[in-house]
XYZ file of C-alpha atoms in Angstrom:
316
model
C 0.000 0.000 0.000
C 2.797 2.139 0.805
C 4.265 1.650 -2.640
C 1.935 2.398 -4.633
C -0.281 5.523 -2.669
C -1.883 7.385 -5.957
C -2.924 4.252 -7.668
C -4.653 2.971 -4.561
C -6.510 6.314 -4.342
C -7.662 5.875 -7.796
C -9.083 3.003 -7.277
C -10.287 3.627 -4.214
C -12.452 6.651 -5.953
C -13.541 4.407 -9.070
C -14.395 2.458 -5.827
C -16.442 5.377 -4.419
C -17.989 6.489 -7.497
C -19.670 2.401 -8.321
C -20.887 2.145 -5.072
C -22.331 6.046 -6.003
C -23.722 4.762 -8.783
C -25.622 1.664 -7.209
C -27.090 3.855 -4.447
C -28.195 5.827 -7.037
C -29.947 2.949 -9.156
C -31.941 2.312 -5.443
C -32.844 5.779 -5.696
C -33.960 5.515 -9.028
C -35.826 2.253 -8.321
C -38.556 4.400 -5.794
C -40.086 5.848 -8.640
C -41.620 8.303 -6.723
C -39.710 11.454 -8.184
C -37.324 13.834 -6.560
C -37.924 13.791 -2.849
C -35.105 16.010 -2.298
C -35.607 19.238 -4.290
C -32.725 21.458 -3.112
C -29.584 21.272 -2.461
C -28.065 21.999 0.797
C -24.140 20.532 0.504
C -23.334 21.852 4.259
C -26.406 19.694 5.334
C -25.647 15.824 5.736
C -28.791 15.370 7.702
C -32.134 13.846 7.172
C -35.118 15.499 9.521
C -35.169 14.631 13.031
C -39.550 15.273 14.263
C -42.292 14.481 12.526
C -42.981 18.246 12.261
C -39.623 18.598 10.113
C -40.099 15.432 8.040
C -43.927 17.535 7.545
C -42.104 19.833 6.262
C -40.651 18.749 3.896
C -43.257 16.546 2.344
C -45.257 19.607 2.090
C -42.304 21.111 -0.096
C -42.612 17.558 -2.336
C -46.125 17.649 -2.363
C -46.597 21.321 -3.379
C -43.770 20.309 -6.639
C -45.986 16.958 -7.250
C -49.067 19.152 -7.453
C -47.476 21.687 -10.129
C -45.303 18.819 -12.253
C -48.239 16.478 -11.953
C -45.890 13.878 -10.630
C -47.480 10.528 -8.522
C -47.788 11.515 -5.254
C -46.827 9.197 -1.972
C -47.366 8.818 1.411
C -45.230 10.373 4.142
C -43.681 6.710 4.871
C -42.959 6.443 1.096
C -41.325 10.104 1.512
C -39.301 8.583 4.124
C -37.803 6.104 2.346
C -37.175 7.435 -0.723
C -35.410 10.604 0.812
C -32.895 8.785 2.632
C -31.556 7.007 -0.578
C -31.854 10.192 -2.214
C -29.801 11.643 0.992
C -26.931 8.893 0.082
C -26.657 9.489 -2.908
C -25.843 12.795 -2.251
C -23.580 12.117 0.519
C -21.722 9.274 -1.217
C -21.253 11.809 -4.690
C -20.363 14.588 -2.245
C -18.072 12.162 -0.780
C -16.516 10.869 -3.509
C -15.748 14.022 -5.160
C -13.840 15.131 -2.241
C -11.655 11.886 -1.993
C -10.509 12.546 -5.604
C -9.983 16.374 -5.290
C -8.352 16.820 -1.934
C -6.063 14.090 -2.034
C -4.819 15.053 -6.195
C -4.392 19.098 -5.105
C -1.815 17.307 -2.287
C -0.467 14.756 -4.616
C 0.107 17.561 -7.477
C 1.916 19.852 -5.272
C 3.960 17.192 -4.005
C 5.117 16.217 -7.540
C 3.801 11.876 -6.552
C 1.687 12.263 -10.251
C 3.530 10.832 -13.327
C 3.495 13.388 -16.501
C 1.578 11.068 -18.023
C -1.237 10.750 -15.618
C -1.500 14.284 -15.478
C -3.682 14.899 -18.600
C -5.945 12.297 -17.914
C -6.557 13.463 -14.275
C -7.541 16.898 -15.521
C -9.765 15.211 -17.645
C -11.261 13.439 -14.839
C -11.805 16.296 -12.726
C -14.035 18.410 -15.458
C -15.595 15.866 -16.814
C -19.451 14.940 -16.344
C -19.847 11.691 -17.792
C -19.271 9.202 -15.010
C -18.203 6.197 -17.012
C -16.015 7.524 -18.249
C -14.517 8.941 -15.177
C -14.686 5.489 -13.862
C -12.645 3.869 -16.735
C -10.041 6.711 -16.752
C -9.585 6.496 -13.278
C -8.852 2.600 -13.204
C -6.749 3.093 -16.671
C -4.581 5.852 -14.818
C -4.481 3.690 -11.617
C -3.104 0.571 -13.824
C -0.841 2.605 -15.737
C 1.231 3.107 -12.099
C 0.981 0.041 -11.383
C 2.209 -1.401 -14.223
C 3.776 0.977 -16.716
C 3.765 0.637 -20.494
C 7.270 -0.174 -20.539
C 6.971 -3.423 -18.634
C 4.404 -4.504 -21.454
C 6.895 -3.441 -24.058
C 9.421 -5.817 -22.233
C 7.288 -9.022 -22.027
C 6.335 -8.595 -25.891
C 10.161 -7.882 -26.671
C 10.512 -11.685 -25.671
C 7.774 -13.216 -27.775
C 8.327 -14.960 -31.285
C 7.190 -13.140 -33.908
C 4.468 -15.499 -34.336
C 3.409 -15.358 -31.152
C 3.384 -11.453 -31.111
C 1.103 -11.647 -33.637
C -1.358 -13.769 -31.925
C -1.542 -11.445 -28.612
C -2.113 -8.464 -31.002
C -5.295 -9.917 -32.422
C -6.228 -10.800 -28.858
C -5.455 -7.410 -28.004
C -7.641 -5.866 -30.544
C -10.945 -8.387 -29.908
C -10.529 -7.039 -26.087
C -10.252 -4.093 -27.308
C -13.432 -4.804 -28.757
C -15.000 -5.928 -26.088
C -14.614 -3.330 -23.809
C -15.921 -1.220 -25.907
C -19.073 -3.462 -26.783
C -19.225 -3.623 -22.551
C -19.504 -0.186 -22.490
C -21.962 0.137 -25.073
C -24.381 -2.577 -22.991
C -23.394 -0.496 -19.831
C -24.976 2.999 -21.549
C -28.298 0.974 -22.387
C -29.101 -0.320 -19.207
C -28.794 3.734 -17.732
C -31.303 4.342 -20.382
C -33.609 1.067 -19.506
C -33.046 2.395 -15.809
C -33.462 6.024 -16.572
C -37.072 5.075 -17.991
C -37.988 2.321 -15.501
C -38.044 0.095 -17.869
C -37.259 -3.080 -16.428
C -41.181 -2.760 -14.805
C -42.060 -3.951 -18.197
C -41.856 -7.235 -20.697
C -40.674 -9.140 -17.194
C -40.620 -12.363 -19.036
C -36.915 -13.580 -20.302
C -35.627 -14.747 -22.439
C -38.610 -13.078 -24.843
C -40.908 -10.098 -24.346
C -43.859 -11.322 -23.102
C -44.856 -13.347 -25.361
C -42.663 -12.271 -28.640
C -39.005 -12.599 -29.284
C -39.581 -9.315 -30.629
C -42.013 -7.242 -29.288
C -44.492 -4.770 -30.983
C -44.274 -0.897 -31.304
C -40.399 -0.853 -31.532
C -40.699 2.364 -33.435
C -44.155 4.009 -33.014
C -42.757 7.392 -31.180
C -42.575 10.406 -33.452
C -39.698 11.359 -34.027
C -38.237 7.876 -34.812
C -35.570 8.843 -32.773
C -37.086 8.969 -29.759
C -37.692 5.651 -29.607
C -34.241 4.683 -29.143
C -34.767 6.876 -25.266
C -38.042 6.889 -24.467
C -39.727 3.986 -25.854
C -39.495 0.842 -23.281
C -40.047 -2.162 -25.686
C -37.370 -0.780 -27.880
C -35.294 0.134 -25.174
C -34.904 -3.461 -23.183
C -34.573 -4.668 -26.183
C -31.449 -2.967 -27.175
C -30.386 -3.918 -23.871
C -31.196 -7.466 -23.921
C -29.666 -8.023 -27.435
C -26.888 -6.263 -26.472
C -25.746 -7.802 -22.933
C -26.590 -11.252 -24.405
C -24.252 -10.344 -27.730
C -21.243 -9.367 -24.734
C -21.905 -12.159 -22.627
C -21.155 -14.426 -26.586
C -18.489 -11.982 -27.372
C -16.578 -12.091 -23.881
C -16.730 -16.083 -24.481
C -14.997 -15.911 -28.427
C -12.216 -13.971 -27.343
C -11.681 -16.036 -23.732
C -12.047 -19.193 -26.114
C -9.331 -17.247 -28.465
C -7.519 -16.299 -25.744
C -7.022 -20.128 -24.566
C -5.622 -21.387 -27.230
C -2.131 -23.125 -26.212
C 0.292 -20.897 -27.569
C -1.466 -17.790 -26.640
C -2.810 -18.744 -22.890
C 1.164 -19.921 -22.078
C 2.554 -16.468 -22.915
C 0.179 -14.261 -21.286
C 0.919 -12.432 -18.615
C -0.696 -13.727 -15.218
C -2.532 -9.985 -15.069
C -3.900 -11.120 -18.116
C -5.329 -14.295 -17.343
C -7.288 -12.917 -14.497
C -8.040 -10.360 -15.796
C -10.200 -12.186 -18.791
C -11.230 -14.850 -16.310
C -12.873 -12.531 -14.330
C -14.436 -10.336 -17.051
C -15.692 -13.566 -18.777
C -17.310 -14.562 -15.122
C -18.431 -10.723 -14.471
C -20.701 -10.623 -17.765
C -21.793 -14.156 -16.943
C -23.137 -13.203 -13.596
C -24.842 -9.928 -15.259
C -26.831 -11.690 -17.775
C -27.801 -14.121 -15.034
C -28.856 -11.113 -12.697
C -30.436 -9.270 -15.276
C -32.552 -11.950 -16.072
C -33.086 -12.964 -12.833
C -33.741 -9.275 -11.927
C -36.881 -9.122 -14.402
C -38.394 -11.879 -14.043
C -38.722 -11.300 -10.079
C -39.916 -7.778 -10.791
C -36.828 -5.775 -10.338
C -36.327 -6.586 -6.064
C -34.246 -3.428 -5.141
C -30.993 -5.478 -3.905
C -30.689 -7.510 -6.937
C -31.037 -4.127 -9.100
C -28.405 -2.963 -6.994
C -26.263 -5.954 -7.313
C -26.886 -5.682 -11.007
C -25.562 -1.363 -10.851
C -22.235 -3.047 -8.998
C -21.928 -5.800 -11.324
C -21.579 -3.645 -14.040
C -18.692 -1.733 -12.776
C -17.098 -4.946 -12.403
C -17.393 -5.914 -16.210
C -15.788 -2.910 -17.182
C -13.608 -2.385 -14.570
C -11.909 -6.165 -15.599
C -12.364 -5.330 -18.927
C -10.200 -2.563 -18.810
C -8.078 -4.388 -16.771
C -7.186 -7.105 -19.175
C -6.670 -4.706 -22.155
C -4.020 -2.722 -20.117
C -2.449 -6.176 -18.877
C -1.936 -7.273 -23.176
């Protein structure tokens, strides 16, 4: 641990940020709307009395009445505002572990040149995949510099070189086909879409259900329509899940599997096992109409595909 300080922080905030992220998905799963309607960052309380948590449901209720959202009980208030109030904490949190300990790290010159650029990046950026994978690519990139890899392939045939390039470029691939799946099921979440077509493996009763496109603009459809949604999901997790098998197949041939790297063979062993276990949960997630710690399970789980992912392309 002491060795290696700023890559353990980096993970330790892509760490942060999935757990974040599957709070979040808990939050989402209330489908009750916005409980929490301002921000107060100074205020990492819930309400104490019954006259303060009356308060506040009157604020929610007085929104609900002008956005024409469903309204809920006080209980269901209750509930739903303390995941909302950890998500907050845990993003409020998390953005603090990466800022305060990279102003210290900077001015202490501990940051490679090269990690520089893409912790800038990190630090303006908005979309929280990819601050995920660019924190774990940084973090490896310590760990295990490029020039290490450059060593190990310096003593491989010719032939053999060859061979780990093509595996390099199908995991390659793959992560970004992981990705891809990962991006769909925010959207199926974002809509609450796994509330509908809970049969698997088809759509009620259709392998392809009806009224893929019947939102004007056609566009739309691919965001706000649900059938067309899950199914982009569905086709897609179930095409990584065959995808993550070719290349571990690939990847086991004998002359490939004896001259990876050990990172390597973990790596896909645990990416190939990761997207296994999401397909299952997914599936297993619908059909028992979307229990709250299974959906959660499912957020995590996806970090973990991507995360190994990543982790086996930087170990090639």
């Amino acid at each position: 641990m002491k060795e290696f300080p700023v890559p353990w922080w980096l993970f330790g905030t892509a760490g942060l940020m999935a757990t974040t992220l599957t709070v979040g998905a808990a939050a989402r799963l209330t489908r009750t709307g916005a409980s929490m309607l301002y921000w107060k960052p100074h205020a990492w309380y819930s309400p104490e009395t019954e006259s303060e948590w009356h308060d506040e449901f009157d604020v929610y209720r007085d929104f609900c009445s002008r956005s024409q959202r469903t309204p809920m009980t006080l209980e269901d208030f209750k509930h739903n505002y303390k995941w909302e109030s950890a998500h907050r904490i845990l993003g409020q949190v998390t953005a603090i572990t990466f800022v305060v300990p990279l102003v210290y790290f900077m001015a202490n010159n501990k940051i490679p040149t090269a990690a520089q650029a893409p912790l800038a990046l990190i630090a303006v950026l908005g979309a929280t995949q990819l601050q995920f994978s660019l924190l774990i690519w940084t973090g490896l990139g310590m760990i295990s510099p490029v020039s290490r890899a450059i060593t190990v392939r310096g003593l491989m045939t010719p032939g053999v070189l060859k061979e780990m390039g093509e595996v390099r470029k199908l995991v390659m691939a793959m992560t970004g086909l992981a990705a891809t799946t990962l991006f769909a099921g925010s959207l199926v979440a974002e809509i609450d879409g796994g509330r509908e077509f809970q049969t698997f493996p088809k759509m009620g009763n259709r392998w392809i259900p009806h009224g893929l496109f019947e939102q004007k603009p056609w566009l739309r459809n691919f965001h706000d329509n649900v059938a067309l949604v899950q199914f982009d999901h569905r086709l897609l997790a179930l095409g990584t899940l065959a995808f993550y098998l070719t290349v571990f197949m690939k990847a086991r041939k004998v002359s490939i599997w004896t001259n990876l790297p050990e990172d390597a063979k973990r790596a896909l062993t645990l990416a190939l096992a990761a997207a296994g276990g999401q397909v299952f949960m997914g599936a297993t997630m619908l059909v028992n109409e979307v229990p709250t710690p299974l959906a959660m399970a499912h957020q995590s789980g996806a970090a973990l595909v991507l995360g190994s992912s990543l982790w086996a392309l930087h170990s090639l």
